[in-house]
Amino acid sequence: MPLQIGVPRESALGERRVALVPEICAKLAAQDMQVLVESGAGEAAYFPDDAFQSAGAHVVTRGEVLRADVLATVNGPGEDDLAHLRPESVVVGLIRPLDDAARMERIAATGATALAMDLVPRSTRAQSMDALSAMATVAGYRAVLLAAEALPRFFPLLTTAAGTMRPAKVLVLGAGVAGLQAIATARRLGAVVSAYDVRAAAAEEARSLGATFITLDLDTAGAEGGGGYAAALDDERQRRQVELLGAHVAAHDVVICTALVPGRRAPLLVSEEAVAGMQPGSVIVDLAAPNGGNCALTRPGVASHAGGVRIYGPLNLPAEMPVHASQMYARTMAALVGYFARDGAFAPAEDDEIFSGMCVTAGGQVLNERVRALLAPA
Ligand code: NAD
C-alpha cells in the first residue's frame, strides 16, 4: 500500500490556502504516494479539482481524506474532524501549539501524532521545511501593499509638471524574514525605508536591502535567543525602547510592525503617544497582531483609526495571496513528507531531531514540554 496523504479543505474563517497544490501532488505521486484531496479543497486558491486529478491526485470526500495516513493541512484539523482521527493518523499543519495548548490536549486525546509546521527546527537540514519563513515572506510583502493602498500619498518620489512629490518614509520594526521582505517591497515601490531590530545581525541584512538601520541608545545584551530568534527584554529596557522609538515613529508615514519573540506576547514597540505623534493620514500595519501586536492601539483582525492614523491588525495576510502562499507552503509540506516517508509508511527515525522538535502530540499524550508547561495547573 502506498503512503496516503490527505488534503482537506481548510475550515478556518477567511482561509484560502490549501496544503498541497497540483504541481506538488504530481511530485508526491511520482514518489509512490497516494494523494487524496477533498473536493473543493483548492477552489479558493484557484486550484480546481480537475487540476489535482490531472496531477495524479484522487478527489474524494472529507471523510475519506480524514482516514489517510498523513493529514496535510494548513491550520490543523477542525474541531469536527477530531472524532475521525485514529491513533495511527499523523496530522501536520501550522497548529500554533503555544497559542492554544487546550486544543493540543484535544488532539492528543485522539491518539494521533500532531506535527507543528510552526516548530520546524531552524537547521540547515530542515530549511526546505521552513513553512514559517515562507509565510512570513508573503506577509511582509502583502503588509507593504496594504500600507501603500491605504496611504493617501505616493510611495515613490515623483517629479511632474504638477510638482514634485517627496517619497513616503517607511519604518520597518523587526527585520527578520517578514521585515526584510517588507523592506525590499517598500524599496521597490520607491519609498525611503528605515528599519530597526534588537538583533545586531539584522542591521547588515536590512542595509543590504537599501534600508537605513536605526540604532537606539539601549543595552541589548541577551536580546538574541537561539536559532536567529530574539529573546524578550526586561521591563525597564522594554520601556526605554518604546520611549526611544517614539521620535522615529513620528517621523514616518508608514510603520510596518513585525517583531516577535517565540512563545511570548509580541513586544510592545509603538505606544499610544507615539501614534499621537504621527501625521494624520499615516498608516500602521501590525503583523504581530495575532500575538497581541507591537502597537498599543492595534486591534487584532480589525482596521481602526486613532487621530487620523489608520492601524491595521491583519491576522492572516498569506491567505489573501493564496496561489503563491499555497505553492510555497506545499513545497515545505512535500519536503517534510518526503523526509519522513519510508517504504510506504510515515516512519521517522528514532531520535530524529526534526521530528522531536515539531512533534506536539503522540500516543495520547502532549509531548512538547512548552505546551505541557502551559497546560500544567498554576
Ligand atoms: P520572528 O518572526 O520571531 O521575529 C521577527 C523579528 O522581530 C526578529 O528579527 C526579531 O529579532 C525581532 N524582534 C523581536 N523582539 C524585538 C524587539 N523588542 N525590538 C525589535 N525587534 C524585535 O523571527 P524570524 O523573522 O522568523 O527570524 C529571525 C531571523 O532568524 C531571520 O532573519 C534569519 O536570520 C533567521 N532564520 C534562520 C533560519 C534557519 O536557520 N533555517 C530560518 C529562518 C530564519
mmCIF file of C-alpha atoms in Angstrom, residues 4-191:
data_model
loop_
_atom_site.group_PDB
_atom_site.id
_atom_site.type_symbol
_atom_site.label_atom_id
_atom_site.label_comp_id
_atom_site.label_asym_id
_atom_site.label_seq_id
_atom_site.Cartn_x
_atom_site.Cartn_y
_atom_site.Cartn_z
ATOM 1 C CA GLN A 4 -1.720 8.091 1.697
ATOM 2 C CA ILE A 5 -1.591 11.856 2.092
ATOM 3 C CA GLY A 6 -4.958 13.524 2.744
ATOM 4 C CA VAL A 7 -5.594 17.185 1.920
ATOM 5 C CA PRO A 8 -8.770 18.604 3.496
ATOM 6 C CA ARG A 9 -10.491 21.805 2.548
ATOM 7 C CA GLU A 10 -9.412 24.344 5.182
ATOM 8 C CA SER A 11 -12.249 25.260 7.518
ATOM 9 C CA ALA A 12 -10.854 28.344 9.322
ATOM 10 C CA LEU A 13 -12.755 31.536 8.576
ATOM 11 C CA GLY A 14 -11.127 33.523 5.740
ATOM 12 C CA GLU A 15 -8.566 30.809 4.980
ATOM 13 C CA ARG A 16 -7.965 30.461 1.243
ATOM 14 C CA ARG A 17 -4.768 28.423 1.177
ATOM 15 C CA VAL A 18 -4.565 24.702 0.522
ATOM 16 C CA ALA A 19 -1.812 22.470 1.931
ATOM 17 C CA LEU A 20 -0.791 20.848 -1.365
ATOM 18 C CA VAL A 21 -1.064 22.206 -4.918
ATOM 19 C CA PRO A 22 -1.355 20.092 -8.097
ATOM 20 C CA GLU A 23 2.299 20.542 -9.129
ATOM 21 C CA ILE A 24 3.462 19.176 -5.780
ATOM 22 C CA CYS A 25 0.865 16.360 -5.809
ATOM 23 C CA ALA A 26 2.428 15.157 -9.079
ATOM 24 C CA LYS A 27 5.835 15.059 -7.394
ATOM 25 C CA LEU A 28 4.483 13.059 -4.448
ATOM 26 C CA ALA A 29 2.668 10.661 -6.784
ATOM 27 C CA ALA A 30 5.986 10.102 -8.576
ATOM 28 C CA GLN A 31 7.451 9.111 -5.189
ATOM 29 C CA ASP A 32 4.813 6.371 -4.837
ATOM 30 C CA MET A 33 2.484 8.270 -2.557
ATOM 31 C CA GLN A 34 -1.262 8.460 -2.989
ATOM 32 C CA VAL A 35 -2.687 11.955 -2.571
ATOM 33 C CA LEU A 36 -6.357 12.216 -1.555
ATOM 34 C CA VAL A 37 -7.772 15.721 -1.956
ATOM 35 C CA GLU A 38 -11.160 16.774 -0.609
ATOM 36 C CA SER A 39 -13.358 18.043 -3.420
ATOM 37 C CA GLY A 40 -13.127 21.842 -3.500
ATOM 38 C CA ALA A 41 -10.023 21.959 -1.253
ATOM 39 C CA GLY A 42 -8.110 24.146 -3.704
ATOM 40 C CA GLU A 43 -11.025 26.184 -5.013
ATOM 41 C CA ALA A 44 -10.354 29.360 -3.019
ATOM 42 C CA ALA A 45 -6.725 29.261 -4.168
ATOM 43 C CA TYR A 46 -7.733 28.798 -7.829
ATOM 44 C CA PHE A 47 -6.673 25.142 -7.978
ATOM 45 C CA PRO A 48 -9.781 23.292 -9.229
ATOM 46 C CA ASP A 49 -10.476 19.605 -8.630
ATOM 47 C CA ASP A 50 -9.618 18.660 -12.205
ATOM 48 C CA ALA A 51 -6.128 20.225 -11.871
ATOM 49 C CA PHE A 52 -5.497 17.916 -8.898
ATOM 50 C CA GLN A 53 -6.878 14.947 -10.845
ATOM 51 C CA SER A 54 -4.620 15.696 -13.828
ATOM 52 C CA ALA A 55 -1.684 15.763 -11.405
ATOM 53 C CA GLY A 56 -2.462 12.215 -10.266
ATOM 54 C CA ALA A 57 -4.334 13.049 -7.044
ATOM 55 C CA HIS A 58 -7.695 11.455 -6.155
ATOM 56 C CA VAL A 59 -10.546 13.841 -5.452
ATOM 57 C CA VAL A 60 -12.621 12.351 -2.629
ATOM 58 C CA THR A 61 -14.949 13.238 0.271
ATOM 59 C CA ARG A 62 -13.762 14.792 3.533
ATOM 60 C CA GLY A 63 -14.440 11.522 5.342
ATOM 61 C CA GLU A 64 -12.040 9.672 3.034
ATOM 62 C CA VAL A 65 -9.396 12.391 3.392
ATOM 63 C CA LEU A 66 -9.554 12.139 7.185
ATOM 64 C CA ARG A 67 -8.774 8.400 7.009
ATOM 65 C CA ALA A 68 -5.453 8.998 5.177
ATOM 66 C CA ASP A 69 -2.178 8.050 6.880
ATOM 67 C CA VAL A 70 -0.970 11.655 6.874
ATOM 68 C CA LEU A 71 -3.317 14.632 7.009
ATOM 69 C CA ALA A 72 -1.572 17.567 5.301
ATOM 70 C CA THR A 73 -3.249 20.785 6.469
ATOM 71 C CA VAL A 74 -2.563 24.499 6.661
ATOM 72 C CA ASN A 75 -4.190 25.158 10.054
ATOM 73 C CA GLY A 76 -4.536 21.665 11.509
ATOM 74 C CA PRO A 77 -7.741 19.650 11.868
ATOM 75 C CA GLY A 78 -11.059 21.360 12.570
ATOM 76 C CA GLU A 79 -12.808 20.550 15.863
ATOM 77 C CA ASP A 80 -15.370 18.429 13.980
ATOM 78 C CA ASP A 81 -12.569 16.385 12.404
ATOM 79 C CA LEU A 82 -11.098 15.185 15.690
ATOM 80 C CA ALA A 83 -13.645 12.379 16.108
ATOM 81 C CA HIS A 84 -12.412 10.923 12.786
ATOM 82 C CA LEU A 85 -8.715 10.816 13.674
ATOM 83 C CA ARG A 86 -7.159 7.498 14.628
ATOM 84 C CA PRO A 87 -4.149 6.725 16.812
ATOM 85 C CA GLU A 88 -2.249 5.860 13.593
ATOM 86 C CA SER A 89 -3.078 9.246 12.000
ATOM 87 C CA VAL A 90 -0.342 11.825 11.522
ATOM 88 C CA VAL A 91 -1.567 15.416 11.314
ATOM 89 C CA VAL A 92 0.718 18.155 10.001
ATOM 90 C CA GLY A 93 -0.028 21.874 9.967
ATOM 91 C CA LEU A 94 0.621 25.364 11.327
ATOM 92 C CA ILE A 95 -1.227 24.402 14.504
ATOM 93 C CA ARG A 96 0.070 27.254 16.760
ATOM 94 C CA PRO A 97 0.745 24.888 19.679
ATOM 95 C CA LEU A 98 1.966 27.605 22.031
ATOM 96 C CA ASP A 99 -1.074 29.802 21.392
ATOM 97 C CA ASP A 100 -3.736 27.165 22.041
ATOM 98 C CA ALA A 101 -2.466 24.468 24.389
ATOM 99 C CA ALA A 102 -6.016 23.277 25.175
ATOM 100 C CA ARG A 103 -6.510 22.423 21.503
ATOM 101 C CA MET A 104 -3.294 20.371 21.604
ATOM 102 C CA GLU A 105 -4.769 18.428 24.505
ATOM 103 C CA ARG A 106 -7.899 17.689 22.452
ATOM 104 C CA ILE A 107 -5.777 16.492 19.519
ATOM 105 C CA ALA A 108 -3.702 14.353 21.903
ATOM 106 C CA ALA A 109 -6.914 12.719 23.167
ATOM 107 C CA THR A 110 -7.485 11.254 19.675
ATOM 108 C CA GLY A 111 -4.183 9.380 19.966
ATOM 109 C CA ALA A 112 -2.979 10.950 16.697
ATOM 110 C CA THR A 113 0.543 12.246 16.129
ATOM 111 C CA ALA A 114 0.472 16.022 15.564
ATOM 112 C CA LEU A 115 3.430 17.740 13.932
ATOM 113 C CA ALA A 116 3.608 21.535 14.117
ATOM 114 C CA MET A 117 4.977 23.200 10.990
ATOM 115 C CA ASP A 118 5.473 26.217 13.271
ATOM 116 C CA LEU A 119 8.048 24.254 15.292
ATOM 117 C CA VAL A 120 10.295 23.013 12.457
ATOM 118 C CA PRO A 121 13.807 23.426 13.896
ATOM 119 C CA ARG A 122 15.979 26.091 12.294
ATOM 120 C CA SER A 123 18.684 23.814 10.998
ATOM 121 C CA THR A 124 20.216 23.613 7.545
ATOM 122 C CA ARG A 125 18.682 20.148 7.107
ATOM 123 C CA ALA A 126 15.188 21.403 7.883
ATOM 124 C CA GLN A 127 15.432 24.595 5.816
ATOM 125 C CA SER A 128 13.301 23.224 2.966
ATOM 126 C CA MET A 129 10.523 22.518 5.521
ATOM 127 C CA ASP A 130 10.535 26.049 6.985
ATOM 128 C CA ALA A 131 6.896 26.973 6.416
ATOM 129 C CA LEU A 132 7.019 29.884 8.883
ATOM 130 C CA SER A 133 9.668 31.689 6.852
ATOM 131 C CA ALA A 134 7.753 31.010 3.626
ATOM 132 C CA MET A 135 4.565 32.505 5.072
ATOM 133 C CA ALA A 136 6.451 35.425 6.665
ATOM 134 C CA THR A 137 7.770 36.296 3.207
ATOM 135 C CA VAL A 138 4.221 36.524 1.861
ATOM 136 C CA ALA A 139 3.034 38.512 4.892
ATOM 137 C CA GLY A 140 5.887 41.040 4.667
ATOM 138 C CA TYR A 141 5.140 41.692 1.010
ATOM 139 C CA ARG A 142 1.376 41.999 1.480
ATOM 140 C CA ALA A 143 1.768 44.278 4.504
ATOM 141 C CA VAL A 144 3.534 46.868 2.366
ATOM 142 C CA LEU A 145 0.894 46.656 -0.375
ATOM 143 C CA LEU A 146 -1.812 47.140 2.258
ATOM 144 C CA ALA A 147 0.006 50.221 3.570
ATOM 145 C CA ALA A 148 0.608 51.629 0.078
ATOM 146 C CA GLU A 149 -3.055 51.237 -0.752
ATOM 147 C CA ALA A 150 -4.185 52.951 2.452
ATOM 148 C CA LEU A 151 -1.605 55.783 2.398
ATOM 149 C CA PRO A 152 -3.058 58.985 0.917
ATOM 150 C CA ARG A 153 0.307 59.758 -0.713
ATOM 151 C CA PHE A 154 2.657 58.254 -3.290
ATOM 152 C CA PHE A 155 5.361 55.817 -2.217
ATOM 153 C CA PRO A 156 7.938 56.930 -4.854
ATOM 154 C CA LEU A 157 9.476 60.338 -5.455
ATOM 155 C CA LEU A 158 7.573 61.881 -8.348
ATOM 156 C CA THR A 159 8.721 64.841 -10.371
ATOM 157 C CA THR A 160 5.861 66.005 -12.569
ATOM 158 C CA ALA A 161 4.606 69.165 -14.242
ATOM 159 C CA ALA A 162 2.203 69.390 -11.293
ATOM 160 C CA GLY A 163 5.080 69.499 -8.853
ATOM 161 C CA THR A 164 7.497 67.245 -7.022
ATOM 162 C CA MET A 165 6.124 64.774 -4.521
ATOM 163 C CA ARG A 166 8.521 63.556 -1.849
ATOM 164 C CA PRO A 167 8.747 59.785 -1.366
ATOM 165 C CA ALA A 168 6.959 58.086 1.537
ATOM 166 C CA LYS A 169 9.016 57.291 4.618
ATOM 167 C CA VAL A 170 8.530 53.726 5.806
ATOM 168 C CA LEU A 171 9.750 52.340 9.131
ATOM 169 C CA VAL A 172 10.011 48.556 9.489
ATOM 170 C CA LEU A 173 10.152 47.341 13.095
ATOM 171 C CA GLY A 174 11.676 43.863 13.339
ATOM 172 C CA ALA A 175 13.994 42.930 10.480
ATOM 173 C CA GLY A 176 13.504 39.154 10.429
ATOM 174 C CA VAL A 177 12.045 37.263 7.476
ATOM 175 C CA ALA A 178 8.811 39.306 7.192
ATOM 176 C CA GLY A 179 10.582 42.583 7.941
ATOM 177 C CA LEU A 180 13.279 42.052 5.322
ATOM 178 C CA GLN A 181 10.641 41.261 2.701
ATOM 179 C CA ALA A 182 8.744 44.402 3.750
ATOM 180 C CA ILE A 183 11.928 46.463 3.342
ATOM 181 C CA ALA A 184 12.570 45.020 -0.125
ATOM 182 C CA THR A 185 8.966 45.590 -1.231
ATOM 183 C CA ALA A 186 8.777 49.153 0.095
ATOM 184 C CA ARG A 187 12.076 49.949 -1.629
ATOM 185 C CA ARG A 188 10.790 48.548 -4.926
ATOM 186 C CA LEU A 189 7.822 50.882 -4.621
ATOM 187 C CA GLY A 190 10.243 53.760 -4.203
ATOM 188 C CA ALA A 191 9.848 54.565 -0.506
#
